[in-house]
mmCIF file of C-alpha atoms and ligand atoms in Angstrom:
data_model
loop_
_atom_site.group_PDB
_atom_site.id
_atom_site.type_symbol
_atom_site.label_atom_id
_atom_site.label_comp_id
_atom_site.label_asym_id
_atom_site.label_seq_id
_atom_site.Cartn_x
_atom_site.Cartn_y
_atom_site.Cartn_z
ATOM 1 C CA MET A 1 -255.651 -82.548 15.012
ATOM 2 C CA THR A 2 -254.507 -79.308 16.631
ATOM 3 C CA GLN A 3 -256.998 -76.884 18.060
ATOM 4 C CA THR A 4 -256.502 -73.169 18.457
ATOM 5 C CA VAL A 5 -258.148 -71.696 21.527
ATOM 6 C CA VAL A 6 -258.942 -67.998 21.135
ATOM 7 C CA MET A 7 -259.318 -66.187 24.456
ATOM 8 C CA THR A 8 -261.645 -63.219 24.144
ATOM 9 C CA LYS A 9 -261.203 -60.436 26.631
ATOM 10 C CA LYS A 10 -264.166 -59.343 28.718
ATOM 11 C CA THR A 11 -265.287 -55.770 28.138
ATOM 12 C CA LEU A 12 -265.380 -53.424 31.098
ATOM 13 C CA VAL A 13 -266.400 -49.789 30.838
ATOM 14 C CA PHE A 14 -264.444 -47.186 32.789
ATOM 15 C CA ALA A 15 -266.920 -44.328 33.271
ATOM 16 C CA SER A 16 -264.468 -41.601 32.314
ATOM 17 C CA ASN A 17 -263.087 -39.805 29.278
ATOM 18 C CA ASN A 18 -259.921 -38.698 31.065
ATOM 19 C CA ALA A 19 -257.140 -39.852 28.691
ATOM 20 C CA HIS A 20 -254.518 -39.992 31.446
ATOM 21 C CA LYS A 21 -256.680 -42.130 33.742
ATOM 22 C CA LEU A 22 -257.661 -44.436 30.859
ATOM 23 C CA GLU A 23 -254.047 -44.994 29.891
ATOM 24 C CA GLU A 24 -253.143 -45.786 33.511
ATOM 25 C CA ILE A 25 -256.077 -48.215 33.887
ATOM 26 C CA ARG A 26 -255.434 -49.961 30.557
ATOM 27 C CA ALA A 27 -251.795 -50.509 31.509
ATOM 28 C CA ILE A 28 -253.006 -52.385 34.592
ATOM 29 C CA LEU A 29 -256.158 -54.208 33.418
ATOM 30 C CA GLY A 30 -255.452 -54.429 29.671
ATOM 31 C CA SER A 31 -254.035 -57.954 29.653
ATOM 32 C CA LYS A 32 -257.366 -59.378 30.762
ATOM 33 C CA PHE A 33 -260.017 -56.769 29.950
ATOM 34 C CA GLU A 34 -260.925 -54.550 27.048
ATOM 35 C CA VAL A 35 -261.414 -51.271 28.896
ATOM 36 C CA LYS A 36 -263.750 -48.871 27.084
ATOM 37 C CA SER A 37 -264.244 -45.186 27.788
ATOM 38 C CA LEU A 38 -267.622 -43.452 27.896
ATOM 39 C CA ARG A 39 -267.020 -41.997 24.439
ATOM 40 C CA GLU A 40 -266.200 -45.437 23.037
ATOM 41 C CA ILE A 41 -269.582 -46.820 24.098
ATOM 42 C CA GLY A 42 -271.370 -43.759 22.668
ATOM 43 C CA CYS A 43 -272.153 -42.135 26.007
ATOM 44 C CA GLU A 44 -272.010 -38.365 25.549
ATOM 45 C CA ALA A 45 -273.926 -37.511 28.724
ATOM 46 C CA ASP A 46 -272.466 -35.376 31.465
ATOM 47 C CA ILE A 47 -273.284 -37.946 34.163
ATOM 48 C CA PRO A 48 -274.465 -36.213 37.346
ATOM 49 C CA GLU A 49 -272.309 -36.459 40.482
ATOM 50 C CA THR A 50 -274.600 -35.241 43.213
ATOM 51 C CA GLY A 51 -273.637 -37.571 46.067
ATOM 52 C CA SER A 52 -272.295 -36.424 49.415
ATOM 53 C CA THR A 53 -269.540 -39.064 49.502
ATOM 54 C CA PHE A 54 -266.929 -40.320 47.040
ATOM 55 C CA GLU A 55 -268.569 -43.767 47.129
ATOM 56 C CA ALA A 56 -271.992 -42.351 46.237
ATOM 57 C CA ASN A 57 -270.591 -40.367 43.303
ATOM 58 C CA ALA A 58 -268.620 -43.314 41.959
ATOM 59 C CA LEU A 59 -271.687 -45.561 42.199
ATOM 60 C CA GLN A 60 -273.878 -42.931 40.532
ATOM 61 C CA LYS A 61 -271.589 -42.919 37.476
ATOM 62 C CA ALA A 62 -271.226 -46.714 37.286
ATOM 63 C CA MET A 63 -275.009 -47.191 37.701
ATOM 64 C CA TYR A 64 -275.709 -44.731 34.900
ATOM 65 C CA VAL A 65 -273.690 -46.863 32.489
ATOM 66 C CA LYS A 66 -275.252 -50.101 33.694
ATOM 67 C CA GLU A 67 -278.778 -48.712 33.388
ATOM 68 C CA HIS A 68 -278.358 -46.964 30.017
ATOM 69 C CA PHE A 69 -275.908 -49.307 28.255
ATOM 70 C CA GLY A 70 -276.308 -52.602 30.122
ATOM 71 C CA MET A 71 -272.560 -53.066 30.462
ATOM 72 C CA ASP A 72 -270.340 -53.997 33.401
ATOM 73 C CA CYS A 73 -268.629 -50.855 34.516
ATOM 74 C CA PHE A 74 -266.521 -49.123 37.125
ATOM 75 C CA ALA A 75 -266.149 -45.456 38.037
ATOM 76 C CA ASP A 76 -263.914 -43.499 40.378
ATOM 77 C CA ASP A 77 -264.299 -40.379 42.453
ATOM 78 C CA SER A 78 -261.475 -38.690 44.338
ATOM 79 C CA GLY A 79 -260.709 -35.673 46.416
ATOM 80 C CA LEU A 80 -258.800 -34.056 49.231
ATOM 81 C CA GLN A 81 -259.960 -34.113 52.858
ATOM 82 C CA VAL A 82 -258.460 -31.703 55.379
ATOM 83 C CA ASP A 83 -258.989 -32.651 59.055
ATOM 84 C CA ALA A 84 -259.092 -29.052 60.323
ATOM 85 C CA LEU A 85 -261.929 -28.300 57.879
ATOM 86 C CA GLY A 86 -264.036 -31.306 58.828
ATOM 87 C CA GLY A 87 -263.116 -33.138 55.620
ATOM 88 C CA GLU A 88 -263.455 -30.250 53.157
ATOM 89 C CA PRO A 89 -263.025 -29.846 50.204
ATOM 90 C CA GLY A 90 -264.133 -33.529 49.919
ATOM 91 C CA VAL A 91 -266.583 -34.124 47.089
ATOM 92 C CA PHE A 92 -266.256 -30.429 46.182
ATOM 93 C CA SER A 93 -262.498 -30.697 45.516
ATOM 94 C CA ALA A 94 -262.798 -30.021 41.776
ATOM 95 C CA ARG A 95 -264.935 -26.907 42.294
ATOM 96 C CA TYR A 96 -263.876 -25.668 45.732
ATOM 97 C CA ALA A 97 -263.088 -22.063 44.762
ATOM 98 C CA ALA A 98 -266.449 -21.628 43.052
ATOM 99 C CA ASN A 99 -268.136 -23.231 46.059
ATOM 100 C CA CYS A 100 -266.421 -20.722 48.346
ATOM 101 C CA GLY A 101 -267.737 -17.899 46.139
ATOM 102 C CA LYS A 102 -264.311 -17.071 44.650
ATOM 103 C CA ALA A 103 -263.613 -15.985 41.083
ATOM 104 C CA VAL A 104 -262.158 -18.999 39.300
ATOM 105 C CA GLY A 105 -260.585 -17.482 36.152
ATOM 106 C CA ASN A 106 -258.791 -19.753 33.733
ATOM 107 C CA ASN A 107 -256.728 -21.734 36.244
ATOM 108 C CA LYS A 108 -259.118 -23.780 38.349
ATOM 109 C CA ASP A 109 -256.369 -25.638 40.220
ATOM 110 C CA GLU A 110 -254.715 -22.374 41.345
ATOM 111 C CA ALA A 111 -258.075 -20.926 42.379
ATOM 112 C CA ASN A 112 -258.945 -24.082 44.364
ATOM 113 C CA MET A 113 -255.578 -24.094 46.170
ATOM 114 C CA ASP A 114 -255.885 -20.360 46.947
ATOM 115 C CA ALA A 115 -259.400 -20.844 48.328
ATOM 116 C CA LEU A 116 -258.182 -23.692 50.536
ATOM 117 C CA LEU A 117 -255.109 -21.824 51.805
ATOM 118 C CA GLU A 118 -257.251 -18.771 52.543
ATOM 119 C CA LYS A 119 -259.560 -20.884 54.728
ATOM 120 C CA LEU A 120 -256.638 -22.572 56.448
ATOM 121 C CA ALA A 121 -254.941 -19.245 57.174
ATOM 122 C CA ALA A 122 -257.575 -18.751 59.895
ATOM 123 C CA ILE A 123 -256.709 -22.078 61.566
ATOM 124 C CA ALA A 124 -253.471 -22.632 63.480
ATOM 125 C CA PRO A 125 -251.336 -25.260 61.734
ATOM 126 C CA ARG A 126 -249.914 -28.239 63.603
ATOM 127 C CA GLN A 127 -246.204 -28.371 64.462
ATOM 128 C CA ILE A 128 -244.998 -31.463 62.632
ATOM 129 C CA GLY A 129 -242.825 -33.450 65.011
ATOM 130 C CA GLU A 130 -241.804 -36.439 62.941
ATOM 131 C CA GLY A 131 -240.505 -37.425 59.481
ATOM 132 C CA PRO A 132 -238.737 -35.292 56.878
ATOM 133 C CA LEU A 133 -241.070 -32.340 57.589
ATOM 134 C CA ALA A 134 -240.223 -32.312 61.338
ATOM 135 C CA GLY A 135 -239.909 -28.778 62.646
ATOM 136 C CA THR A 136 -242.233 -27.274 60.054
ATOM 137 C CA GLU A 137 -245.969 -26.581 60.144
ATOM 138 C CA GLY A 138 -248.860 -28.084 58.236
ATOM 139 C CA TRP A 139 -252.467 -29.227 58.356
ATOM 140 C CA ASP A 140 -253.236 -32.963 58.426
ATOM 141 C CA ALA A 141 -254.990 -34.133 55.274
ATOM 142 C CA CYS A 142 -255.470 -37.085 52.976
ATOM 143 C CA PHE A 143 -256.395 -37.781 49.392
ATOM 144 C CA ARG A 144 -259.030 -40.455 48.898
ATOM 145 C CA THR A 145 -260.273 -42.406 45.900
ATOM 146 C CA SER A 146 -263.320 -44.583 45.826
ATOM 147 C CA ILE A 147 -263.984 -46.972 42.955
ATOM 148 C CA ALA A 148 -267.443 -48.498 42.458
ATOM 149 C CA LEU A 149 -267.605 -51.604 40.279
ATOM 150 C CA ILE A 150 -270.746 -53.182 38.886
ATOM 151 C CA TYR A 151 -269.701 -56.641 37.794
ATOM 152 C CA GLU A 152 -271.763 -59.698 36.937
ATOM 153 C CA GLY A 153 -274.802 -58.350 38.767
ATOM 154 C CA CYS A 154 -273.108 -57.189 42.007
ATOM 155 C CA GLU A 155 -271.693 -53.927 43.372
ATOM 156 C CA TYR A 156 -268.194 -53.683 44.829
ATOM 157 C CA TYR A 157 -266.177 -50.794 46.314
ATOM 158 C CA PHE A 158 -262.417 -50.262 46.473
ATOM 159 C CA ASP A 159 -260.853 -47.453 48.498
ATOM 160 C CA GLY A 160 -257.412 -45.891 48.391
ATOM 161 C CA THR A 161 -256.013 -43.293 50.790
ATOM 162 C CA VAL A 162 -252.742 -41.417 51.079
ATOM 163 C CA SER A 163 -252.214 -39.389 54.252
ATOM 164 C CA GLY A 164 -250.045 -36.310 54.553
ATOM 165 C CA HIS A 165 -250.018 -32.568 55.214
ATOM 166 C CA ILE A 166 -251.104 -29.410 53.481
ATOM 167 C CA ILE A 167 -248.354 -26.775 53.553
ATOM 168 C CA SER A 168 -248.940 -23.055 53.106
ATOM 169 C CA GLU A 169 -246.463 -22.578 50.262
ATOM 170 C CA LYS A 170 -246.966 -24.035 46.745
ATOM 171 C CA ARG A 171 -243.976 -26.100 45.678
ATOM 172 C CA GLY A 172 -243.214 -27.904 42.408
ATOM 173 C CA ASP A 173 -244.814 -27.877 39.006
ATOM 174 C CA GLY A 174 -245.682 -31.518 38.318
ATOM 175 C CA GLY A 175 -249.054 -33.190 38.734
ATOM 176 C CA PHE A 176 -252.371 -31.394 38.947
ATOM 177 C CA GLY A 177 -255.025 -30.251 41.390
ATOM 178 C CA TYR A 178 -253.731 -29.775 44.940
ATOM 179 C CA ASP A 179 -250.382 -31.533 44.289
ATOM 180 C CA PRO A 180 -248.186 -28.416 44.914
ATOM 181 C CA ILE A 181 -249.458 -28.065 48.514
ATOM 182 C CA PHE A 182 -249.710 -31.732 49.559
ATOM 183 C CA VAL A 183 -246.752 -33.507 51.174
ATOM 184 C CA PRO A 184 -247.379 -37.263 51.603
ATOM 185 C CA GLU A 185 -246.506 -38.887 54.929
ATOM 186 C CA GLY A 186 -242.875 -39.961 55.095
ATOM 187 C CA TYR A 187 -241.728 -37.513 52.406
ATOM 188 C CA GLY A 188 -240.294 -33.988 52.521
ATOM 189 C CA GLU A 189 -241.524 -32.885 49.098
ATOM 190 C CA THR A 190 -244.938 -32.165 47.639
ATOM 191 C CA PHE A 191 -246.620 -34.483 45.123
ATOM 192 C CA ALA A 192 -245.814 -31.823 42.502
ATOM 193 C CA GLU A 193 -242.103 -32.030 43.383
ATOM 194 C CA LEU A 194 -241.941 -35.821 43.725
ATOM 195 C CA GLY A 195 -243.007 -36.453 40.118
ATOM 196 C CA ALA A 196 -245.309 -38.972 38.479
ATOM 197 C CA GLU A 197 -243.302 -42.127 39.118
ATOM 198 C CA VAL A 198 -243.117 -41.671 42.898
ATOM 199 C CA LYS A 199 -246.677 -40.346 43.099
ATOM 200 C CA ASN A 200 -248.106 -43.238 41.061
ATOM 201 C CA GLY A 201 -246.460 -45.701 43.422
ATOM 202 C CA ILE A 202 -248.146 -44.353 46.563
ATOM 203 C CA SER A 203 -251.186 -42.373 45.468
ATOM 204 C CA HIS A 204 -254.778 -42.867 46.615
ATOM 205 C CA ARG A 205 -255.766 -43.708 43.029
ATOM 206 C CA ALA A 206 -252.959 -46.275 42.620
ATOM 207 C CA ARG A 207 -253.983 -47.944 45.883
ATOM 208 C CA ALA A 208 -257.666 -48.174 44.917
ATOM 209 C CA VAL A 209 -256.868 -49.408 41.395
ATOM 210 C CA GLY A 210 -254.483 -51.993 42.883
ATOM 211 C CA LYS A 211 -257.349 -53.405 44.966
ATOM 212 C CA LEU A 212 -259.643 -53.446 41.916
ATOM 213 C CA ALA A 213 -257.010 -55.289 39.858
ATOM 214 C CA GLU A 214 -256.475 -57.829 42.627
ATOM 215 C CA PHE A 215 -260.227 -58.454 42.840
ATOM 216 C CA LEU A 216 -260.430 -58.957 39.070
ATOM 217 C CA GLY A 217 -257.526 -61.380 39.211
ATOM 218 C CA VAL A 218 -255.198 -59.297 37.063
HETATM 219 P P1 IMP B 301 -261.425 -36.852 40.314
HETATM 220 O O1 IMP B 301 -262.646 -37.417 40.965
HETATM 221 O O2 IMP B 301 -260.300 -37.853 40.203
HETATM 222 O O3 IMP B 301 -261.725 -36.163 39.016
HETATM 223 O O4 IMP B 301 -260.854 -35.736 41.315
HETATM 224 C C1 IMP B 301 -261.643 -34.618 41.730
HETATM 225 C C2 IMP B 301 -260.740 -33.479 42.162
HETATM 226 O O5 IMP B 301 -259.982 -33.856 43.322
HETATM 227 C C3 IMP B 301 -259.693 -33.054 41.131
HETATM 228 O O6 IMP B 301 -260.219 -32.118 40.223
HETATM 229 C C4 IMP B 301 -258.625 -32.422 42.042
HETATM 230 O O7 IMP B 301 -258.974 -31.105 42.402
HETATM 231 C C5 IMP B 301 -258.683 -33.299 43.283
HETATM 232 N N1 IMP B 301 -257.729 -34.417 43.156
HETATM 233 C C6 IMP B 301 -258.036 -35.730 42.966
HETATM 234 N N2 IMP B 301 -256.923 -36.466 42.873
HETATM 235 C C7 IMP B 301 -255.880 -35.609 42.993
HETATM 236 C C8 IMP B 301 -254.455 -35.778 42.971
HETATM 237 O O8 IMP B 301 -253.910 -36.878 42.791
HETATM 238 N N3 IMP B 301 -253.736 -34.664 43.144
HETATM 239 C C9 IMP B 301 -254.273 -33.436 43.345
HETATM 240 N N4 IMP B 301 -255.565 -33.213 43.350
HETATM 241 C C10 IMP B 301 -256.386 -34.297 43.187
#
């Protein structure tokens, strides 16, 4: 007698409705997990993100799902940290211009970059002495992602960082957010110039998701 063994995938909620992020996550975890978005589990709430760290915000979102829907879940929170500004914009990255009291208009990313460059204009940049940017000026910075996972009754965190420099001129039209003014370490072009394939190989998000996938055995 032959037996057919049907493997059912475990369901894991990704506390996001961002189509691009969901596609990226499903491509990585999809062989082993059914990854559901907030909308797919019927969560229409605008989950508060009031923490002062990326970790706290990610946990706040994952906890919300666990408490209201009883499902295993992970959430991410990301942002840019500039050394010369003591880590700003940090958790305020998405709303930095508004936080600085600037008019935002209909292009939030432009307004955020302008607000950041205006603040940095008052701080002397560093002369970059090494790598493809040697001989130019910039401000040391990094992008960070924190993922909080609530899985089988425990909490786990996965971090990803990409270091680099903020430059004073916007370059390139790919990507989003602060990509046109961020040059990753070891490169001479901004994230917006490098394009999705290069960026997705070295980004903060890719590094954090890689650690999550490794933990989940994918
Ligand atoms: P989120 O937590 O991934 O939604 O990121 C919050 C904010 O950080 C975004 O709205 C962007 O302003 C900024 N940010 C996060 N990741 C990136 C990136 O890869 N490139 C540029 N900006 C980013």
